Coordinates of C-alpha atoms and ligand atoms in Angstrom, one line a residue:
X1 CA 29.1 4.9 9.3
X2 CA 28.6 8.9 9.4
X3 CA 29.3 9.1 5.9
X4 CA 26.7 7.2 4.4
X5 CA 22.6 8.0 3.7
X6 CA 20.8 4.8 4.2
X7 CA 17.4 6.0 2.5
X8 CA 14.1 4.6 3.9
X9 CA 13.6 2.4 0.5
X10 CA 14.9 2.4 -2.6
X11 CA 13.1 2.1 -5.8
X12 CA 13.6 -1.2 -8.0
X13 CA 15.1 -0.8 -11.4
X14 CA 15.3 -3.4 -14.1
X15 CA 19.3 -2.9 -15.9
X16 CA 19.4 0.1 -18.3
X17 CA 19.7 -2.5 -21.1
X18 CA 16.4 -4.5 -19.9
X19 CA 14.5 -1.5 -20.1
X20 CA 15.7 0.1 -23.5
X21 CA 15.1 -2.9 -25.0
X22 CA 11.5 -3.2 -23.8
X23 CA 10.8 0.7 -25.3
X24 CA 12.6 0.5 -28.3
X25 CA 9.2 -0.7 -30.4
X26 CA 7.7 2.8 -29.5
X27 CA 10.2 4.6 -31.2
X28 CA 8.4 2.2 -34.7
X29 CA 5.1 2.6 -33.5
X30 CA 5.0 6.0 -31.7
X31 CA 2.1 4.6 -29.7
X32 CA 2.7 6.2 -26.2
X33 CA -0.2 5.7 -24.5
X34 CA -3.7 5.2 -24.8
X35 CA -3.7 1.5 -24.6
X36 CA -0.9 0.2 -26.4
X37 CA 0.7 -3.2 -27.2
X38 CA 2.6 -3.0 -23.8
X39 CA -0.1 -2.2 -21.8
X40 CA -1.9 -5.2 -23.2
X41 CA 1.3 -7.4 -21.8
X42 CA 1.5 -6.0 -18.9
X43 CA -2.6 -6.3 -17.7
X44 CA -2.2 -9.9 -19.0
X45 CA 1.2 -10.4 -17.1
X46 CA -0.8 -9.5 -14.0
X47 CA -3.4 -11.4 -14.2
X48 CA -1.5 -14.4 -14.3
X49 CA 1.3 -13.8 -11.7
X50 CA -1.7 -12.9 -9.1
X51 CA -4.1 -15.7 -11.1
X52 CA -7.2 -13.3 -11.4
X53 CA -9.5 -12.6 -14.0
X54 CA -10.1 -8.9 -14.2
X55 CA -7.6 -5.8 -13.6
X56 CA -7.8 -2.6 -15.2
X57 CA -4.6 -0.4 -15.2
X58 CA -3.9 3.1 -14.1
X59 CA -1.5 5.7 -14.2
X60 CA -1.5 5.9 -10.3
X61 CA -2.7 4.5 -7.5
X62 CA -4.9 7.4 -6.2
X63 CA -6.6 7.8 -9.1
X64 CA -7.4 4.3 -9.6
X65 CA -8.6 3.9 -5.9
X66 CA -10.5 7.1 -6.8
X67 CA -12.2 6.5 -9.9
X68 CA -13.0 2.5 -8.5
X69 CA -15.0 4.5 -5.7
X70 CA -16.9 6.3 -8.2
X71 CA -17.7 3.5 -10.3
X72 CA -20.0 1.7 -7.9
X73 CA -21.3 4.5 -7.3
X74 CA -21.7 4.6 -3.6
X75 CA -23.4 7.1 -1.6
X76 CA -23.5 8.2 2.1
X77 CA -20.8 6.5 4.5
X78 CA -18.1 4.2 3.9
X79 CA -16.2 2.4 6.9
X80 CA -12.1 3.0 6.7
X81 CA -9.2 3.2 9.0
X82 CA -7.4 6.4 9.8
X83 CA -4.1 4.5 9.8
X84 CA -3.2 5.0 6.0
X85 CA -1.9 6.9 3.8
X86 CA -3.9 10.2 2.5
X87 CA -4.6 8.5 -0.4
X88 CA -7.3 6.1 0.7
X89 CA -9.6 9.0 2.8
X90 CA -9.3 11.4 0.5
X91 CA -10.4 9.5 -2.1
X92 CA -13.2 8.8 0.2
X93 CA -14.2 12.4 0.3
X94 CA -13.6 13.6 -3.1
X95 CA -16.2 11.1 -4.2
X96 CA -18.7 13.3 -1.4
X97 CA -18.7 10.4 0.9
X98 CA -18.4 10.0 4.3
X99 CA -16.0 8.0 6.0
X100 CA -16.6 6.7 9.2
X101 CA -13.2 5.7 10.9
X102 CA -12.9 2.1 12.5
X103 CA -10.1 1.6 14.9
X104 CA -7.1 -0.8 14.1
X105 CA -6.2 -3.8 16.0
X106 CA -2.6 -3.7 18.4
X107 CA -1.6 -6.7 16.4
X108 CA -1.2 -6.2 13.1
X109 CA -2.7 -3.0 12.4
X110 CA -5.1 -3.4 10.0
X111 CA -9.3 -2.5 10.7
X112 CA -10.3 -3.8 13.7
X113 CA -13.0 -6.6 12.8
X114 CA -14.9 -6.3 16.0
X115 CA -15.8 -2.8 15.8
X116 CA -17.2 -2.6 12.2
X117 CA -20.7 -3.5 13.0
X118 CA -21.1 -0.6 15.9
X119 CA -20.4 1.9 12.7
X120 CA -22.9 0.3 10.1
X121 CA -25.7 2.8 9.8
X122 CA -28.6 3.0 7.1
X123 CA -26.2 5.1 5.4
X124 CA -23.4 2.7 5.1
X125 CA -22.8 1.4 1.6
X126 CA -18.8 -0.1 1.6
X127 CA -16.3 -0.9 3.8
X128 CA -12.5 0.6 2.5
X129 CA -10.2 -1.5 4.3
X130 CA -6.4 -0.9 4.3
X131 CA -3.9 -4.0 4.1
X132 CA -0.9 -2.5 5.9
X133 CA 2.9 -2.8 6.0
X134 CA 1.9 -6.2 3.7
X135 CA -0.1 -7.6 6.2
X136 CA -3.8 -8.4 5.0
X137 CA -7.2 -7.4 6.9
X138 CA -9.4 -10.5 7.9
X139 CA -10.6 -10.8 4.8
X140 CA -12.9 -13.1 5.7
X141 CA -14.9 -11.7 8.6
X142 CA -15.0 -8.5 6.8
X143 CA -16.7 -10.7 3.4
X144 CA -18.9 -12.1 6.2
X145 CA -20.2 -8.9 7.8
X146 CA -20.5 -7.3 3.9
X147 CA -22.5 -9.9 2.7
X148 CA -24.7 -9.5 6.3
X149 CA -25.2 -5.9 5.3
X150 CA -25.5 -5.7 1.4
X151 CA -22.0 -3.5 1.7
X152 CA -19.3 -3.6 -1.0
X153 CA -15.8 -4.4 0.0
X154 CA -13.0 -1.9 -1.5
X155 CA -9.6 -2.8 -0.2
X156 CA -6.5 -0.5 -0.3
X157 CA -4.4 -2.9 -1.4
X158 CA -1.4 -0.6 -2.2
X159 CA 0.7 -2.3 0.5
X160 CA 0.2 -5.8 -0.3
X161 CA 0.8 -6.6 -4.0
X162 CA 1.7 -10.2 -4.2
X163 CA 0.5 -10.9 -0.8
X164 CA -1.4 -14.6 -0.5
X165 CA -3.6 -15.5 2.2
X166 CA -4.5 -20.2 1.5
X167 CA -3.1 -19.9 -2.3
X168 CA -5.5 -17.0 -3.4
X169 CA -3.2 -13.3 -4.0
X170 CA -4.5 -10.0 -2.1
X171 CA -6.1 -9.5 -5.4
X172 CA -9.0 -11.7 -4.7
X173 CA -10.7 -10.1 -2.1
X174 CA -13.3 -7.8 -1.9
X175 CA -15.2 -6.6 -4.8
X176 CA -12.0 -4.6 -5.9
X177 CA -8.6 -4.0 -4.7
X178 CA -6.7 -1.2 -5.7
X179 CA -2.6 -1.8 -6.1
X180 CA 0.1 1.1 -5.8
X181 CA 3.2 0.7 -8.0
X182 CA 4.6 3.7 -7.5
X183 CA 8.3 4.4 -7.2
X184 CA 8.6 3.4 -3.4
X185 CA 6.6 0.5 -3.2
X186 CA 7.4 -3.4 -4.0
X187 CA 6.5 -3.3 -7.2
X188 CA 6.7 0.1 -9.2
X189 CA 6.4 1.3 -12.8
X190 CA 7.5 4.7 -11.8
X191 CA 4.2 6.0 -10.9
X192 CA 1.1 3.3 -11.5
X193 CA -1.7 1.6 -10.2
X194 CA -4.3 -1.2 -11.1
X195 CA -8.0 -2.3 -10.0
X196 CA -8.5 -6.0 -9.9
X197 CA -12.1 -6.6 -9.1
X198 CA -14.6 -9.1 -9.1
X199 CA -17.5 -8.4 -11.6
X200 CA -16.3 -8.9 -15.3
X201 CA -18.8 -6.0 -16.4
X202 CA -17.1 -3.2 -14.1
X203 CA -14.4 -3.3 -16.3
X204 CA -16.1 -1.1 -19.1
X205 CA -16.9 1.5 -16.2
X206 CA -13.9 1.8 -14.9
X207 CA -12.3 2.2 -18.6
X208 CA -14.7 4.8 -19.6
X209 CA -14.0 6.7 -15.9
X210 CA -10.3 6.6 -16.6
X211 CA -10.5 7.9 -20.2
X212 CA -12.9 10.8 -19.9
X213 CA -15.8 8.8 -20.0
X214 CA -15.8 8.0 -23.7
X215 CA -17.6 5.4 -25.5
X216 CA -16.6 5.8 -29.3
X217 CA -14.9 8.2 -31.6
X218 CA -18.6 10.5 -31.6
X219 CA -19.9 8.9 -28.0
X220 CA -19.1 10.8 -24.6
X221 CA -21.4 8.4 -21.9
X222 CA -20.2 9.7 -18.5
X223 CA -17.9 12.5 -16.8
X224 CA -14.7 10.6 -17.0
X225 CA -11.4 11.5 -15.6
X226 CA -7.6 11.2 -17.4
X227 CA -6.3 8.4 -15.6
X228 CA -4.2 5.8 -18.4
X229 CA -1.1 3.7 -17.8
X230 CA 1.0 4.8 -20.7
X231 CA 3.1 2.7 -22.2
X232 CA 6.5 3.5 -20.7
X233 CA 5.1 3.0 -17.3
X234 CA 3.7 -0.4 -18.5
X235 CA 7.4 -1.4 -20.4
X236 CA 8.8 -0.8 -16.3
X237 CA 6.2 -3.1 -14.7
X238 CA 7.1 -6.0 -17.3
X239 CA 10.3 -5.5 -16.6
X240 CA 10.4 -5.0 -12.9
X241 CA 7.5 -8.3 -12.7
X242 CA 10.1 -10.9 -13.7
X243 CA 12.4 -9.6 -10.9
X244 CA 9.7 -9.4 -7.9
X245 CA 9.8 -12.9 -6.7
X246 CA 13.7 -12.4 -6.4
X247 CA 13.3 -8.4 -4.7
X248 CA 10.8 -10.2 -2.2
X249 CA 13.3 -12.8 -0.9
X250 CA 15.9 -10.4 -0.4
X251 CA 14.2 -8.2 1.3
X252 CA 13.0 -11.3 3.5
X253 CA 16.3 -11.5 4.3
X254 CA 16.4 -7.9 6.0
X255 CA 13.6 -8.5 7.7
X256 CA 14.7 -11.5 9.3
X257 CA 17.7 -9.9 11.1
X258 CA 16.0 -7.3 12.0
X259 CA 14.0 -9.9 13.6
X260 CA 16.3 -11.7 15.3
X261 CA 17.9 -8.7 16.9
X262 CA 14.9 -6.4 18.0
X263 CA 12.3 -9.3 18.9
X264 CA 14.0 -9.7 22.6
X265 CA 13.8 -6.2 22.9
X266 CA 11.8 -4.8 25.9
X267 CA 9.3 -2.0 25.2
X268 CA 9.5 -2.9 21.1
X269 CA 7.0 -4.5 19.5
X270 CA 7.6 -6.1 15.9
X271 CA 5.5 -7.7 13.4
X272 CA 4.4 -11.2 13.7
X273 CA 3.8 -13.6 10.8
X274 CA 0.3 -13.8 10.0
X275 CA -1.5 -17.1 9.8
X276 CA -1.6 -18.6 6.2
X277 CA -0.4 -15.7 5.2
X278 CA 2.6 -14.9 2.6
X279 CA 4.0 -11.5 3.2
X280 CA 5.9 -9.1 0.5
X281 CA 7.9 -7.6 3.8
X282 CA 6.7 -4.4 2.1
X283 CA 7.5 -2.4 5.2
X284 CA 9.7 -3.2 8.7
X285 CA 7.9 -1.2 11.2
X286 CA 8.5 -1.3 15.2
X287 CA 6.3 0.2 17.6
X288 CA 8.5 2.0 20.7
X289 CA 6.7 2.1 23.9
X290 CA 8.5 5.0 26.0
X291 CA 7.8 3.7 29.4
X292 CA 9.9 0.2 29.0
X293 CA 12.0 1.4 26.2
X294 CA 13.0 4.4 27.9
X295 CA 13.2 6.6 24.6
X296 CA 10.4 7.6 22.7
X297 CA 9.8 7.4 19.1
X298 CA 10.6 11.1 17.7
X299 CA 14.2 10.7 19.6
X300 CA 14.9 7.1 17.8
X301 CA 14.1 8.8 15.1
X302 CA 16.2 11.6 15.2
X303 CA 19.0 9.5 16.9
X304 CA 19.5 7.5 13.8
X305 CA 18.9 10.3 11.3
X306 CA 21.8 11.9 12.9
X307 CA 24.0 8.5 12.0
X308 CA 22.7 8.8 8.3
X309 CA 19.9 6.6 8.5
X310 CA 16.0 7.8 7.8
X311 CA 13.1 6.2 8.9
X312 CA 9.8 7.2 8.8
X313 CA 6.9 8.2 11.0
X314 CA 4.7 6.0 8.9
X315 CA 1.3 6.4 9.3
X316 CA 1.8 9.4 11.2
X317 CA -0.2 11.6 11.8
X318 CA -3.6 9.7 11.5
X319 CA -5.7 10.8 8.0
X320 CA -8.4 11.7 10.8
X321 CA -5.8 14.1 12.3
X322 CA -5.1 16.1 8.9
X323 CA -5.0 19.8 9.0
X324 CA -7.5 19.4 6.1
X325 CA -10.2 17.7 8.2
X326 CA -9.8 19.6 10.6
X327 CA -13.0 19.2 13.7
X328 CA -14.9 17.1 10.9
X329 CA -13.5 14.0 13.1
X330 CA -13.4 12.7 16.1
X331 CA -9.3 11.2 16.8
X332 CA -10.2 9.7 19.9
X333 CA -12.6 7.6 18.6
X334 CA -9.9 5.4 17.5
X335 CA -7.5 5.2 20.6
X336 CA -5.3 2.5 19.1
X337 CA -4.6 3.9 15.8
X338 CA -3.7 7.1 17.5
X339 CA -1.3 5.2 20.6
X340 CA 0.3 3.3 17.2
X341 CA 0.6 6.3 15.1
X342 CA 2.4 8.0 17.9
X343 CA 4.7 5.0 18.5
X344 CA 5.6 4.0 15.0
X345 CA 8.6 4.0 12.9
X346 CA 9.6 2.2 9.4
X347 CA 12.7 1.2 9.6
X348 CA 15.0 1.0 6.0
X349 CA 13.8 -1.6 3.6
X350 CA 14.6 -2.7 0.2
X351 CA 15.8 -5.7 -1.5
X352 CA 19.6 -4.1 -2.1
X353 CA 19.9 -3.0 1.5
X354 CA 23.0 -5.0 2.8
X355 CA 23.0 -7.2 5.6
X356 CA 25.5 -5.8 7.5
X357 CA 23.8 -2.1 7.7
X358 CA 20.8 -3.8 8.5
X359 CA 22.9 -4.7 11.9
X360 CA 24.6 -1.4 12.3
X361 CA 21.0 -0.1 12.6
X362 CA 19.6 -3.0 15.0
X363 CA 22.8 -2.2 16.8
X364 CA 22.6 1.8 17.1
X365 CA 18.3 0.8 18.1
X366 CA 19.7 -1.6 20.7
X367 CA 22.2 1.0 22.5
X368 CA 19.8 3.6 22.7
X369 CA 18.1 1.6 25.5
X370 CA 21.2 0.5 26.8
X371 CA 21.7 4.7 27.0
Ligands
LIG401 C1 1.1 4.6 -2.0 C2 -0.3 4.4 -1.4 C3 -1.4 4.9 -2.0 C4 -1.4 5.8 -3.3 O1 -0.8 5.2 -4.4 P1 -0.1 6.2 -5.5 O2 0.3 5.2 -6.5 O3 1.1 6.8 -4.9 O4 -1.1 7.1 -6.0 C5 -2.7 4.7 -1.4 N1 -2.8 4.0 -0.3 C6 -1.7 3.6 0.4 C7 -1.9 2.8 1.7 C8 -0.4 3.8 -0.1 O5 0.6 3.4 0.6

């Protein structure tokens, strides 16, 4: 046990072979990026494994989540959680807006749905919602309160690729959901990202935003950023795609032992299925209340980093908390993110994880309260 490094995750790799094979046209074409024949496969790949209509493609996440901000071209204050990653607020402030943070709900940790309307002001134009751990917001009540208030919905959506809520994917929601596949997540093409969204016209504005704001060969129509899936990174997500159905069940199968040994577990809470709801178990977090479990969450941490194991303080600290922001926000406006944050831990994840070190972990978690 001492000798090994159990890693948080683990990237996903198509074999060597796979891969080569996919890339080896390039080396005839010498199209790299830019829009290429792959790229083409992969947007229309997407849009039929998550049965939408409209997805644009970036070269990451950030920038994707970014540039969508900028393309409906919102002003003022936008409602988001703190309990993300830095990704999602600062793209909220490099576009000059405000965000105004909502506090989570103690189950499943997404935005709390009752405290939106307090925050809507005559400034308000969007609501940024974070899906976490690959558990989806209330999709509807937040559509509901939108609509109520002529706000647009962006989601966050990096956690929750492949996620279904009654037959319709993550990807559905909203007027636009922005998708991660970057090297840790579910789904990855190294580094990448993608926009599905709603209105068939954004997807000329979000083309122009993510290559420089051109128009033709003699046209420049807006201040665009550099922001293209090239086609290596494309060539990975076709690959990885026909894989994903088969990563998800395996890493089901984690989860589910780590369910059946921490769920009796005094002072740890764990996940519950959500309602219609079909998870990519993109995350195992377990929240460690000190007073029953005895031990607090920096010492589980560090106990099991010392056996080879790493987990992760993940979301921790809030993005309201940053160093960066520092006295621009108020943390305990949002009490329950901040009790989570502090009481949070990801435990190892990924579809080649084995079984059996999936119980040594449960096992070394178990005897620390037994301490
Ligand atoms: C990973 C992640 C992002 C950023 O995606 P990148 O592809 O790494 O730029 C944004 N938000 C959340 C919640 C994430 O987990």
């Amino acid at each position: 046990m001492k000798e090994q490094k159990i890693q948080v995750t683990q990237s996903s790799l198509p074999s060597f072979e796979e891969y080569v094979e996919k890339i080896k046209g390039i080396w005839n074409s010498h199209w790299l990026t830019n829009m290429g024949p792959l790229h083409s496969e992969f947007e229309e790949a997407l849009k039929e494994k998550l049965k939408i209509d409209n997805i644009s493609l970036f070269t990451n996440g950030h920038l994707a989540l970014e540039l969508t901000l900028q393309a409906f071209d919102l002003t003022g204050e936008v409602i988001t959680t703190p309990f993300t990653f830095a990704s999602t607020t600062h793209a909220i402030v490099r576009n000059d807006l405000t965000p105004v943070f909502c506090d989570i709900n103690p189950k499943d940790f997404t935005m709390d749905v009752n405290k939106i309307k307090q925050l809507i002001t005559d400034k308000t134009t969007a609501i940024v919602p974070v899906h976490v751990y690959g558990n989806l917001c209330d999709v509807e009540r937040i559509q509901e309160i939108a609509d109520k208030h002529g706000l647009k919905v962006i989601y966050d959506a990096a956690h929750a690729f492949n996620v279904w809520y009654k037959g319709k994917s993550s990807a559905s929601f909203g007027d636009a959901s922005m998708f991660s596949f970057h090297a840790t997540k579910v789904f990855n093409t190294i580094e990448g990202g993608a926009v599905a969204f709603k209105n068939p016209k954004f997807g000329e504005i979000l083309y122009r935003l993510k290559n420089f704001g051109i128009k033709d060969a003699e046209h420049v129509a807006g201040v665009g950023s550099n922001a293209k899936m090239n086609e290596f990174q494309a060539a990975m997500g076709i690959c990885n795609l026909k894989y994903l159905d088969n990563e998800i069940m395996k890493r089901k199968r984690i989860v589910e032992i780590y369910n059946n040994n921490l769920a009796l577990v005094k002072g740890l809470q764990i996940l519950s299925p959500q309602k219609d709801v079909k998870s990519n178990y993109a995350y195992y977090p377990i929240v460690i209340n000190e007073t029953i479990f005895g031990k607090d969450r920096n010492y589980v941490h560090r106990q099991l980093q010392e056996h080879g194991i790493f987990t992760r303080k993940y979301f921790y600290p809030l993005t309201n908390e940053y160093e960066c922001y520092a006295n621009n926000f108020e943390v305990q406006k949002t009490p329950v993110a901040q009790k989570i944050a502090n009481q949070v831990l990801t435990l190892p994840l990924y579809a080649e994880l084995e079984e059996k070190v999936a119980e040594e972990i449960c096992g070394l978690i178990k005897a620390m309260k037994e301490e």
